[in-house]
Amino acid sequence: MEDDDSDGGDGAPVHGGDEDEEEEEVQHGCGGEEQKRGVCPGEDGEGGDTAVAKRAKVTTANHTTTTTLPSLSSASALGAPCAALERAGSSVTGRLAYGRNKTVKGVDHEKVMATILATSGSSAYMKRLQERSARTVRSIASKTQRWEAATPRERRRAAAVAEEAVREAQERLTFSRVYVHCDMDAFYASVEERDNPDLKGKPMAVGGMKMLTTANYEARKYGVRSAMPGYIGKALCPHLILIKPRFPVYKSVSAIFKSILRDYDPDFLSGGLDEASLDITDCVQRRMDRDLSLTREATACALVEEMRARILAATNLTASAGIACTRRLAKTCSDWKKPNGQYFLPFTLDSVTAFLRPLPIRKLSGIGNVTEELLRGLGVETVAGMLEQRAKLQLLFRPRTFQFFMHVAHGVSVPRTRTRERKSISTERTFDATSSRVQLLSILNRICSKLTAEMQEKQLAGRCLTLKVKLATFHVLQRSVTLPTPIADSSVLFAQMRAIMARELEAASPSPSRMPAVRLLGVRVSSLTFGRNRATVLDRFVTRRGNGGGDDDGSDGDCDKQGMDENEHSASRQDAVDTSSRGMTAVDEDDGDGDDGDDGDEDDMMPGLFNDEVTDMAMMGDDDGDVDGAMDDGDDGFAFSDVPPPARPLPAASHDEIGNGNSIRGHDSDNDDDDDDEVVVVEAQTPLRDASCHLAIAPTGAASTIPKSAGSPLCPVCGRHLPTENAALNTHVDECLNRHLLSSIATPDTHDMHNTAAAPTTTTTTTVSAATTTSVAARGTVEATAPTATGTPRPTSTPAPSSSFSSLQLFSSSNKKPPGQQRASSKKKKKRRKQTMQKQTATSAVDIRHALSRAAQRWS
DNA sequence: CTAACAGGA
DNA sequence: TAGTTCCTGTTAG
Ligand SMILES: Nc1ccn([C@H]2C[C@H](O)[C@@H](COP(=O)(O)OP(=O)(O)OP(=O)(O)O)O2)c(=O)n1
Ligand SMILES: [Mg+2]
């Protein structure tokens, strides 16, 4: 029902005019429920931002602020962390997600911040935070100035437009539907306490010294929060007990939780493992029809009490809920009586207004740290303030963003259309920062393998491939390529990402000879196509036992199977891959229910939030700083020449922590073995040219086996034991890399068509460019495997069952959007390079060893 | 239509 | 000693 949304339009927001300014912008996001929206960026336009650094952009003043920023970034200079932090102190810490927001009663905020600064005030993370905060500060200054410079006429106009927006928002607020937002209390922590009663009453958090996913209420009294590093939690609360996360367990508990919700609204929106938004209008109405003496409020409250009681009985865990006339309000209300309670917001405009006005804006879904800080700088801290200063906000932000603010201030949520299909799929991993090409390549390859395995499982292929790199400085780079044809093959993906990584690291390197240290690598595939066949086919590189395939040609069997189809959803799986699967486990049981469908992996990782919900926003954009550029392009070239290592399970990064996969808790022990396999066959692949460089490499062909464990580290390329001394080790690895090839074709398309390949893009069709040629040859083969029926259907189905996951609805957008698209965004121009500096200590030899040993131990 | 960035959950 | 995954808006070509 609902749907509709409003606006629908979409179109682009326009911004107002503006001129300038610089950057910033903020935006907001939208939030939740609703649609999409969100945001606005900056207003200003201009893109300046990007340049920002460079120029100070203009705007007025400029000066001061602007200038500063750039410099700092760069710098190396930053050196004085302390001073800087002090200066910006509050604003910096204010940016921390756990900075404020849920305040549990008696937490001494000042003390918490002081502890955080003392504990990690000079870390790279904090420096980066400071840079970002500086940008927000600049934005505030520019907006303030713009407002002050506004003529009476402009202000009047803004006020008039704002009135219209308010009217529109009020019209959207209806009281005809009843929503309930249900959220488990301190979810992961509660599960752990339930399974280990000794923890009750003691401060405890789930996670490791590096990152906490959540904390129980006892620990929250000390300021310990979700997304806070464990070592800071320990500093805040010395007796804090850290428990390793058991994601599979949370997932199974979540399935039980959701199965209960389904009885009240089979189409509920899920927001992660522990929260969901239900439309209980029909359910409430049925009960009222049964007993005409019941009021809607009484019925809804009783129904929710019952729901929570069932959850408690089934999971032995408590949940809190909010009942209101919109999803957005229900969500906010679910926090109202948090630990184990529920709150009913009367269905009258006065009640809603009274509830919202005093709320700090940060409590509204879609208003995050940045938006909060920005608005605070403009004098807005509560919903009431937002309404009072609506003319100012109207003048300063883009229409879309302003509209979002008004919706949020009135509790309006825009309906989402349901189901929403997935638009991208990605995997990323954080590890100990390194600048070793070998290590990075090895990690990248694993990431690509994991991602393609998931894609194949879900029968997805995509044309837009994006590499994400987070430097040790916490600066993030994202670079993408769009291929003419969708791919789902690991070797193709790896070849493309590898080429981009080489190019970018080179551009970002502080000095010609040294690569910047990297702490995270991620790969995302978008512009997705659902389809059974596509994909696959050329994956050669590691296959699990057997099989080889080689050659190109396709055939490869892989395909294998085929046929299937049918399905229901099931997946067809092609096996072949799986690579990483890992084995273990099993345990989790998983579900059974169906719900989820999604994922399948379950592996280890943190599920984190699914998406859902909210999202919306994007705020700003801008800047960064870099300078310009120069260049770009150019070359690409060189860079690594290495090759892909065997793919196998991702290494996990650190030991404890969440996030990665492995780790195991207890001793794992065993595990490993299991599997059998121990041997992995690595194949070489076809010759092809490296995507980036144009070299062709001869295939090695032979496959080498990698013994699983062994004493010395194994070469990520050939899998053999490495020499123990650094020089020899490096030499060996380099040689290996040179030997191997990379493969892949450029873009092979699978079937028919001729396609060109390789080079990304642009050219379309036929044309063959030099580059293409190569690829052509390579590709040839492939073939399709199966005919598949194409047609298939819609992706939607996939997600289908259950949940819907994701999606969430919360927001939504209206929109239309054509099929393939993607987005992303921000401002700035392009330019690349730069960034970071850092010195790295690196030592590649040492790093390599380190990495290798880690890789080796990760079993594989 | 793309790419890149930033923000949010 | 600061995680994961997915999404969205914006700007600039
Ligand atoms: N940055 C975050 C936030 C949350 N979570 C995980 C751990 C939480 O237990 C779960 C649910 O998130 P909530 O925001 O609902 O937080 P809690 O359920 O822990 O606490 P609350 O009682 O405030 O709902 O998601 C996470 O991994 N990383
Ligand atoms: Mg919760």
CSV table of C-alpha atoms in Angstrom, one decimal, chain A residues 139-548:
chain,number,residue,atom,x,y,z
A,139,SER,CA,31.4,24.3,5.5
A,140,ILE,CA,29.8,25.8,8.5
A,141,ALA,CA,31.8,28.9,8.1
A,142,SER,CA,30.8,29.2,4.5
A,143,LYS,CA,27.2,28.6,5.1
A,144,THR,CA,27.1,30.9,8.0
A,145,GLN,CA,28.5,33.6,5.9
A,146,ARG,CA,26.2,32.9,3.1
A,147,TRP,CA,23.3,33.2,5.4
A,148,GLU,CA,24.6,36.4,6.9
A,149,ALA,CA,25.0,37.8,3.5
A,150,ALA,CA,21.6,36.9,2.3
A,151,THR,CA,19.4,39.8,1.5
A,152,PRO,CA,16.1,40.2,3.1
A,153,ARG,CA,14.4,39.3,-0.1
A,154,GLU,CA,16.3,36.1,-0.3
A,155,ARG,CA,15.4,35.3,3.2
A,156,ARG,CA,11.8,36.0,2.6
A,157,ARG,CA,11.8,33.8,-0.4
A,158,ALA,CA,13.5,31.0,1.5
A,159,ALA,CA,11.0,31.3,4.3
A,160,ALA,CA,8.1,31.0,1.8
A,161,VAL,CA,9.6,28.0,0.2
A,162,ALA,CA,10.2,26.5,3.6
A,163,GLU,CA,6.5,27.0,4.5
A,164,GLU,CA,5.5,25.1,1.5
A,165,ALA,CA,7.8,22.2,2.4
A,166,VAL,CA,6.4,22.2,5.9
A,167,ARG,CA,2.9,22.0,4.5
A,168,GLU,CA,3.9,19.2,2.3
A,169,ALA,CA,5.4,17.3,5.1
A,170,GLN,CA,2.4,17.7,7.3
A,171,GLU,CA,0.2,16.5,4.6
A,172,ARG,CA,2.2,13.4,4.3
A,173,LEU,CA,1.8,12.6,7.9
A,174,THR,CA,-1.2,10.3,8.2
A,175,PHE,CA,-2.5,8.3,11.0
A,176,SER,CA,-4.2,5.5,9.1
A,177,ARG,CA,-1.5,2.9,9.5
A,178,VAL,CA,0.1,1.4,12.5
A,179,TYR,CA,3.7,0.5,12.5
A,180,VAL,CA,5.9,-1.1,15.0
A,181,HIS,CA,9.7,-1.1,15.0
A,182,CYS,CA,11.2,-3.9,17.0
A,183,ASP,CA,14.8,-4.0,18.1
A,184,MET,CA,16.7,-6.5,20.2
A,185,ASP,CA,18.5,-5.0,23.2
A,186,ALA,CA,22.3,-5.0,23.1
A,187,PHE,CA,21.8,-7.8,20.8
A,188,TYR,CA,25.2,-9.6,20.5
A,189,ALA,CA,26.0,-8.9,24.1
A,190,SER,CA,22.7,-10.2,25.3
A,191,VAL,CA,23.2,-13.4,23.4
A,192,GLU,CA,26.6,-13.8,25.0
A,193,GLU,CA,25.2,-13.1,28.4
A,194,ARG,CA,22.4,-15.6,27.8
A,195,ASP,CA,24.9,-18.3,26.9
A,196,ASN,CA,27.2,-17.4,29.7
A,197,PRO,CA,25.4,-16.1,32.7
A,198,ASP,CA,28.6,-15.4,34.6
A,199,LEU,CA,28.8,-12.3,32.4
A,200,LYS,CA,25.7,-10.8,33.7
A,201,GLY,CA,26.1,-7.7,35.7
A,202,LYS,CA,29.7,-7.3,34.6
A,203,PRO,CA,30.8,-4.8,32.0
A,204,MET,CA,31.3,-6.7,28.8
A,205,ALA,CA,31.6,-6.0,25.1
A,206,VAL,CA,31.6,-8.2,22.0
A,207,GLY,CA,34.6,-7.9,19.8
A,208,GLY,CA,38.3,-7.6,20.3
A,209,MET,CA,40.9,-5.1,21.2
A,210,LYS,CA,40.6,-3.6,17.8
A,211,MET,CA,36.9,-3.3,17.4
A,212,LEU,CA,33.8,-3.8,19.4
A,213,THR,CA,30.4,-4.6,17.9
A,214,THR,CA,28.4,-3.7,20.9
A,215,ALA,CA,28.5,-3.6,24.7
A,216,ASN,CA,26.1,-4.6,27.4
A,217,TYR,CA,24.4,-2.0,29.5
A,218,GLU,CA,26.9,-2.3,32.3
A,219,ALA,CA,29.7,-1.4,30.0
A,220,ARG,CA,27.8,1.4,28.4
A,221,LYS,CA,27.8,3.2,31.7
A,222,TYR,CA,31.5,3.6,31.2
A,223,GLY,CA,31.0,5.0,27.8
A,224,VAL,CA,31.8,1.8,25.9
A,225,ARG,CA,29.9,1.7,22.6
A,226,SER,CA,29.4,-0.1,19.3
A,227,ALA,CA,32.1,0.6,16.7
A,228,MET,CA,34.6,1.6,19.4
A,229,PRO,CA,38.0,0.0,19.4
A,230,GLY,CA,38.4,-2.4,22.2
A,231,TYR,CA,41.5,-0.8,23.5
A,232,ILE,CA,39.6,2.4,24.1
A,233,GLY,CA,36.9,0.4,25.7
A,234,LYS,CA,39.4,-1.0,28.0
A,235,ALA,CA,40.8,2.4,28.8
A,236,LEU,CA,37.3,3.6,29.7
A,237,CYS,CA,36.5,0.5,31.7
A,238,PRO,CA,39.5,-1.5,32.8
A,239,HIS,CA,37.5,-4.4,33.9
A,240,LEU,CA,35.7,-4.7,30.6
A,241,ILE,CA,35.4,-8.2,29.5
A,242,LEU,CA,35.8,-8.8,25.8
A,243,ILE,CA,34.0,-11.7,24.1
A,244,LYS,CA,34.6,-12.9,20.7
A,245,PRO,CA,31.7,-12.6,18.4
A,246,ARG,CA,29.8,-15.7,17.2
A,247,PHE,CA,28.1,-14.5,14.2
A,248,PRO,CA,26.5,-17.7,13.2
A,249,VAL,CA,24.7,-17.8,16.5
A,250,TYR,CA,23.4,-14.2,16.2
A,251,LYS,CA,22.2,-15.1,12.8
A,252,SER,CA,20.3,-18.1,14.0
A,253,VAL,CA,18.8,-16.1,16.8
A,254,SER,CA,17.8,-13.5,14.3
A,255,ALA,CA,16.1,-16.1,12.2
A,256,ILE,CA,13.9,-17.1,15.2
A,257,PHE,CA,13.2,-13.5,16.0
A,258,LYS,CA,12.1,-12.8,12.4
A,259,SER,CA,10.0,-15.9,12.2
A,260,ILE,CA,7.9,-14.5,15.0
A,261,LEU,CA,7.6,-11.2,13.4
A,262,ARG,CA,6.3,-12.8,10.3
A,263,ASP,CA,3.2,-13.7,12.0
A,264,TYR,CA,2.3,-10.1,12.5
A,265,ASP,CA,3.4,-8.8,9.1
A,266,PRO,CA,4.8,-11.2,6.5
A,267,ASP,CA,6.1,-8.2,4.6
A,268,PHE,CA,8.1,-6.6,7.3
A,269,LEU,CA,11.2,-4.8,6.5
A,270,SER,CA,14.3,-6.0,8.0
A,271,GLY,CA,17.1,-3.8,9.1
A,272,GLY,CA,20.0,-5.9,10.0
A,273,LEU,CA,19.9,-8.9,12.3
A,274,ASP,CA,18.2,-7.4,15.2
A,275,GLU,CA,15.7,-4.9,14.0
A,276,ALA,CA,12.6,-4.8,11.8
A,277,SER,CA,9.8,-2.6,10.9
A,278,LEU,CA,6.3,-4.0,10.7
A,279,ASP,CA,3.1,-2.7,9.4
A,280,ILE,CA,0.6,-4.1,11.8
A,281,THR,CA,-2.4,-2.2,10.6
A,282,ASP,CA,-4.1,-5.3,9.3
A,283,CYS,CA,-3.3,-7.4,12.2
A,284,VAL,CA,-4.6,-4.8,14.6
A,285,GLN,CA,-7.7,-4.4,12.7
A,286,ARG,CA,-8.4,-8.1,12.7
A,287,ARG,CA,-8.2,-8.1,16.5
A,288,MET,CA,-10.4,-5.1,16.8
A,289,ASP,CA,-13.0,-6.7,14.5
A,290,ARG,CA,-13.0,-9.6,16.8
A,291,ASP,CA,-13.6,-7.6,19.9
A,292,LEU,CA,-15.3,-4.4,19.1
A,293,SER,CA,-14.6,-2.9,22.5
A,294,LEU,CA,-11.0,-2.6,21.9
A,295,THR,CA,-9.3,0.7,20.9
A,296,ARG,CA,-6.6,0.8,18.3
A,297,GLU,CA,-4.0,1.8,20.9
A,298,ALA,CA,-4.9,-0.9,23.3
A,299,THR,CA,-4.9,-3.5,20.6
A,300,ALA,CA,-1.6,-2.4,19.2
A,301,CYS,CA,0.1,-2.3,22.6
A,302,ALA,CA,-1.2,-5.7,23.6
A,303,LEU,CA,-0.2,-7.1,20.3
A,304,VAL,CA,3.3,-5.8,20.7
A,305,GLU,CA,3.5,-6.9,24.3
A,306,GLU,CA,2.6,-10.3,23.0
A,307,MET,CA,5.2,-10.2,20.2
A,308,ARG,CA,7.9,-9.3,22.7
A,309,ALA,CA,6.8,-12.0,25.0
A,310,ARG,CA,7.0,-14.5,22.3
A,311,ILE,CA,10.5,-13.3,21.4
A,312,LEU,CA,11.6,-13.6,24.9
A,313,ALA,CA,10.1,-17.1,25.2
A,314,ALA,CA,11.7,-18.3,22.1
A,315,THR,CA,15.1,-16.7,22.4
A,316,ASN,CA,15.4,-15.8,26.1
A,317,LEU,CA,16.4,-12.4,25.0
A,318,THR,CA,14.6,-9.1,25.3
A,319,ALA,CA,13.5,-6.7,22.6
A,320,SER,CA,12.2,-3.2,22.7
A,321,ALA,CA,9.6,-1.7,20.4
A,322,GLY,CA,8.1,1.6,19.3
A,323,ILE,CA,4.6,2.0,17.9
A,324,ALA,CA,3.6,5.0,15.8
A,325,CYS,CA,2.0,6.2,12.7
A,326,THR,CA,5.1,6.1,10.5
A,327,ARG,CA,8.0,3.8,10.3
A,328,ARG,CA,10.3,6.6,11.0
A,329,LEU,CA,8.6,7.5,14.2
A,330,ALA,CA,8.2,3.9,15.3
A,331,LYS,CA,11.9,3.5,14.9
A,332,THR,CA,12.7,6.5,17.0
A,333,CYS,CA,10.2,5.3,19.6
A,334,SER,CA,11.7,1.9,19.8
A,335,ASP,CA,14.6,3.6,21.6
A,336,TRP,CA,12.5,5.4,24.0
A,337,LYS,CA,12.1,2.7,26.6
A,338,LYS,CA,15.1,0.8,25.5
A,339,PRO,CA,16.1,-1.9,27.7
A,340,ASN,CA,13.1,-4.0,27.6
A,341,GLY,CA,10.1,-1.8,26.9
A,342,GLN,CA,7.9,-0.4,24.4
A,343,TYR,CA,6.5,3.0,23.7
A,344,PHE,CA,3.3,4.0,22.0
A,345,LEU,CA,3.2,7.4,20.3
A,346,PRO,CA,-0.4,8.6,20.2
A,347,PHE,CA,-1.8,9.0,16.7
A,348,THR,CA,-2.4,12.7,16.8
A,349,LEU,CA,-0.5,15.6,15.3
A,350,ASP,CA,0.0,17.2,18.7
A,351,SER,CA,1.5,14.1,20.2
A,352,VAL,CA,3.9,13.6,17.4
A,353,THR,CA,4.9,17.2,17.5
A,354,ALA,CA,5.4,17.2,21.2
A,355,PHE,CA,7.5,14.0,20.9
A,356,LEU,CA,9.7,15.3,18.2
A,357,ARG,CA,10.4,18.9,19.1
A,358,PRO,CA,12.8,18.3,21.9
A,359,LEU,CA,14.6,15.5,20.3
A,360,PRO,CA,18.3,16.0,19.5
A,361,ILE,CA,18.5,15.7,15.7
A,362,ARG,CA,21.0,12.9,16.0
A,363,LYS,CA,18.3,10.6,17.2
A,364,LEU,CA,16.6,10.8,13.8
A,365,SER,CA,17.4,8.2,11.4
A,366,GLY,CA,19.4,9.7,8.6
A,367,ILE,CA,21.1,12.4,10.6
A,368,GLY,CA,24.6,11.1,11.3
A,369,ASN,CA,27.6,12.6,12.9
A,370,VAL,CA,28.5,14.8,10.0
A,371,THR,CA,25.1,16.2,9.5
A,372,GLU,CA,24.7,16.7,13.2
A,373,GLU,CA,28.0,18.6,13.5
A,374,LEU,CA,27.1,20.7,10.5
A,375,LEU,CA,23.7,21.6,11.8
A,376,ARG,CA,25.0,22.2,15.2
A,377,GLY,CA,27.4,24.7,13.7
A,378,LEU,CA,24.4,26.4,12.1
A,379,GLY,CA,22.6,26.6,15.4
A,380,VAL,CA,20.4,23.6,15.1
A,381,GLU,CA,20.5,20.9,17.7
A,382,THR,CA,16.9,19.7,18.1
A,383,VAL,CA,14.0,19.1,15.9
A,384,ALA,CA,12.4,22.3,17.2
A,385,GLY,CA,15.5,24.2,16.2
A,386,MET,CA,15.4,22.7,12.8
A,387,LEU,CA,11.8,23.9,12.3
A,388,GLU,CA,12.6,27.3,13.7
A,389,GLN,CA,15.5,27.8,11.4
A,390,ARG,CA,13.9,26.3,8.4
A,391,ALA,CA,14.3,29.4,6.3
A,392,LYS,CA,18.0,29.3,6.9
A,393,LEU,CA,18.2,25.7,6.1
A,394,GLN,CA,16.2,26.2,3.0
A,395,LEU,CA,18.5,28.8,1.8
A,396,LEU,CA,21.6,26.9,2.7
A,397,PHE,CA,20.9,23.4,1.5
A,398,ARG,CA,19.8,21.8,-1.6
A,399,PRO,CA,16.1,21.3,-2.1
A,400,ARG,CA,16.4,17.6,-1.7
A,401,THR,CA,18.3,17.9,1.5
A,402,PHE,CA,16.0,20.5,2.8
A,403,GLN,CA,13.0,18.4,2.0
A,404,PHE,CA,14.6,15.5,3.8
A,405,PHE,CA,15.1,17.7,6.9
A,406,MET,CA,11.5,18.7,6.9
A,407,HIS,CA,10.3,15.1,6.5
A,408,VAL,CA,12.5,14.1,9.4
A,409,ALA,CA,11.3,16.9,11.5
A,410,HIS,CA,7.8,15.9,11.0
A,411,GLY,CA,8.2,12.2,11.4
A,412,VAL,CA,7.3,11.5,7.8
A,413,SER,CA,8.6,8.5,6.1
A,414,VAL,CA,8.3,7.8,2.5
A,415,PRO,CA,7.3,4.4,1.6
A,416,ARG,CA,9.6,2.3,-0.3
A,417,THR,CA,8.7,0.1,-2.8
A,418,ARG,CA,9.5,-3.2,-1.8
A,419,THR,CA,11.7,-5.6,-2.7
A,420,ARG,CA,14.4,-3.6,-4.1
A,421,GLU,CA,16.9,-5.6,-5.8
A,422,ARG,CA,20.5,-5.6,-5.0
A,423,LYS,CA,22.5,-3.1,-7.0
A,424,SER,CA,26.0,-4.2,-6.0
A,425,ILE,CA,27.9,-6.9,-4.3
A,426,SER,CA,31.2,-6.4,-2.6
A,427,THR,CA,33.8,-7.7,-0.2
A,428,GLU,CA,36.5,-5.9,1.6
A,429,ARG,CA,39.1,-6.7,4.2
A,430,THR,CA,41.2,-4.8,6.6
A,431,PHE,CA,44.6,-6.2,7.5
A,432,ASP,CA,47.8,-5.0,9.0
A,433,ALA,CA,48.9,-2.1,6.8
A,434,THR,CA,51.5,-3.1,4.3
A,435,SER,CA,53.0,-1.8,1.1
A,436,SER,CA,54.2,-5.2,-0.1
A,437,ARG,CA,52.9,-5.9,-3.6
A,438,VAL,CA,53.0,-9.5,-3.0
A,439,GLN,CA,50.9,-9.3,0.0
A,440,LEU,CA,48.5,-6.9,-1.5
A,441,LEU,CA,48.1,-9.0,-4.6
A,442,SER,CA,47.6,-12.1,-2.6
A,443,ILE,CA,44.9,-10.4,-0.6
A,444,LEU,CA,43.3,-8.9,-3.6
A,445,ASN,CA,43.2,-12.2,-5.3
A,446,ARG,CA,41.4,-13.8,-2.3
A,447,ILE,CA,39.0,-11.0,-2.2
A,448,CYS,CA,38.2,-11.5,-5.9
A,449,SER,CA,37.8,-15.2,-5.4
A,450,LYS,CA,35.5,-14.8,-2.5
A,451,LEU,CA,33.4,-12.2,-4.3
A,452,THR,CA,33.1,-14.2,-7.5
A,453,ALA,CA,32.2,-17.3,-5.6
A,454,GLU,CA,29.3,-15.4,-4.0
A,455,MET,CA,28.3,-13.9,-7.3
A,456,GLN,CA,28.2,-17.3,-8.9
A,457,GLU,CA,26.2,-18.6,-6.0
A,458,LYS,CA,23.7,-15.9,-6.5
A,459,GLN,CA,24.0,-16.0,-10.2
A,460,LEU,CA,25.1,-12.5,-10.6
A,461,ALA,CA,27.4,-10.9,-13.0
A,462,GLY,CA,28.3,-7.2,-13.4
A,463,ARG,CA,30.0,-4.7,-15.6
A,464,CYS,CA,31.2,-2.1,-13.2
A,465,LEU,CA,34.2,-3.2,-11.2
A,466,THR,CA,35.4,-1.0,-8.4
A,467,LEU,CA,38.5,-1.3,-6.3
A,468,LYS,CA,38.6,0.3,-2.9
A,469,VAL,CA,41.8,1.0,-1.2
A,470,LYS,CA,42.2,2.4,2.3
A,471,LEU,CA,45.6,3.7,3.0
A,472,ALA,CA,47.3,3.5,6.3
A,473,THR,CA,46.4,7.1,6.7
A,474,PHE,CA,42.8,6.1,6.4
A,475,HIS,CA,42.3,8.0,3.2
A,476,VAL,CA,40.1,6.0,0.9
A,477,LEU,CA,40.4,5.7,-2.8
A,478,GLN,CA,37.9,4.0,-5.1
A,479,ARG,CA,38.5,3.4,-8.8
A,480,SER,CA,36.3,1.6,-11.2
A,481,VAL,CA,36.1,0.4,-14.7
A,482,THR,CA,33.1,-0.5,-16.7
A,483,LEU,CA,33.3,-3.4,-19.1
A,484,PRO,CA,31.2,-3.9,-22.1
A,485,THR,CA,29.9,-7.1,-20.8
A,486,PRO,CA,29.0,-8.4,-17.4
A,487,ILE,CA,31.5,-10.8,-15.8
A,488,ALA,CA,31.5,-13.0,-12.8
A,489,ASP,CA,34.8,-14.6,-13.3
A,490,SER,CA,37.5,-14.3,-10.7
A,491,SER,CA,40.4,-14.2,-13.0
A,492,VAL,CA,38.9,-11.4,-15.0
A,493,LEU,CA,38.0,-9.5,-12.0
A,494,PHE,CA,41.4,-10.0,-10.4
A,495,ALA,CA,43.2,-8.9,-13.5
A,496,GLN,CA,41.2,-5.7,-13.7
A,497,MET,CA,41.5,-4.9,-10.1
A,498,ARG,CA,45.1,-5.6,-10.1
A,499,ALA,CA,45.8,-3.3,-12.9
A,500,ILE,CA,43.9,-0.5,-11.2
A,501,MET,CA,45.6,-1.2,-7.9
A,502,ALA,CA,49.0,-0.9,-9.5
A,503,ARG,CA,48.1,2.3,-11.2
A,504,GLU,CA,46.6,3.9,-8.1
A,505,LEU,CA,49.2,2.9,-5.7
A,506,GLU,CA,51.8,4.2,-7.9
A,507,ALA,CA,50.0,7.5,-8.2
A,508,ALA,CA,49.5,7.6,-4.5
A,509,SER,CA,53.0,6.8,-3.6
A,510,PRO,CA,54.8,9.3,-1.7
A,511,SER,CA,57.9,8.7,-3.4
A,512,PRO,CA,58.6,7.1,-6.6
A,513,SER,CA,60.1,4.0,-5.2
A,514,ARG,CA,57.9,3.4,-2.4
A,515,MET,CA,54.4,2.3,-2.4
A,516,PRO,CA,52.0,3.6,0.1
A,517,ALA,CA,51.0,1.4,2.9
A,518,VAL,CA,47.5,0.0,2.6
A,519,ARG,CA,45.3,-1.2,5.4
A,520,LEU,CA,42.2,-2.3,3.5
A,521,LEU,CA,41.3,-3.6,0.0
A,522,GLY,CA,37.9,-4.1,-1.3
A,523,VAL,CA,36.2,-5.0,-4.5
A,524,ARG,CA,32.7,-4.2,-5.6
A,525,VAL,CA,30.8,-5.3,-8.7
A,526,SER,CA,27.8,-3.3,-9.8
A,527,SER,CA,25.6,-2.8,-12.9
A,528,LEU,CA,24.5,-6.3,-12.1
A,529,THR,CA,22.9,-8.7,-14.3
A,530,PHE,CA,21.1,-11.8,-13.1
A,531,GLY,CA,21.6,-14.7,-15.1
A,532,ARG,CA,22.6,-18.0,-14.9
A,533,ASN,CA,25.1,-18.5,-17.2
A,534,ARG,CA,27.0,-15.7,-17.6
A,535,ALA,CA,29.5,-16.0,-15.5
A,536,THR,CA,31.6,-18.4,-14.9
A,537,VAL,CA,33.2,-20.0,-17.3
A,538,LEU,CA,36.5,-18.9,-17.2
A,539,ASP,CA,37.5,-19.3,-13.8
A,540,ARG,CA,40.5,-21.1,-13.7
A,541,PHE,CA,42.9,-20.5,-11.1
A,542,VAL,CA,42.4,-22.6,-8.5
A,543,THR,CA,39.9,-25.0,-8.4
A,544,ARG,CA,39.6,-27.3,-5.9
A,545,ARG,CA,40.8,-30.5,-6.5
A,546,GLY,CA,40.7,-31.6,-9.6
A,547,ASN,CA,39.8,-30.2,-12.5
A,548,GLY,CA,41.7,-28.4,-14.4
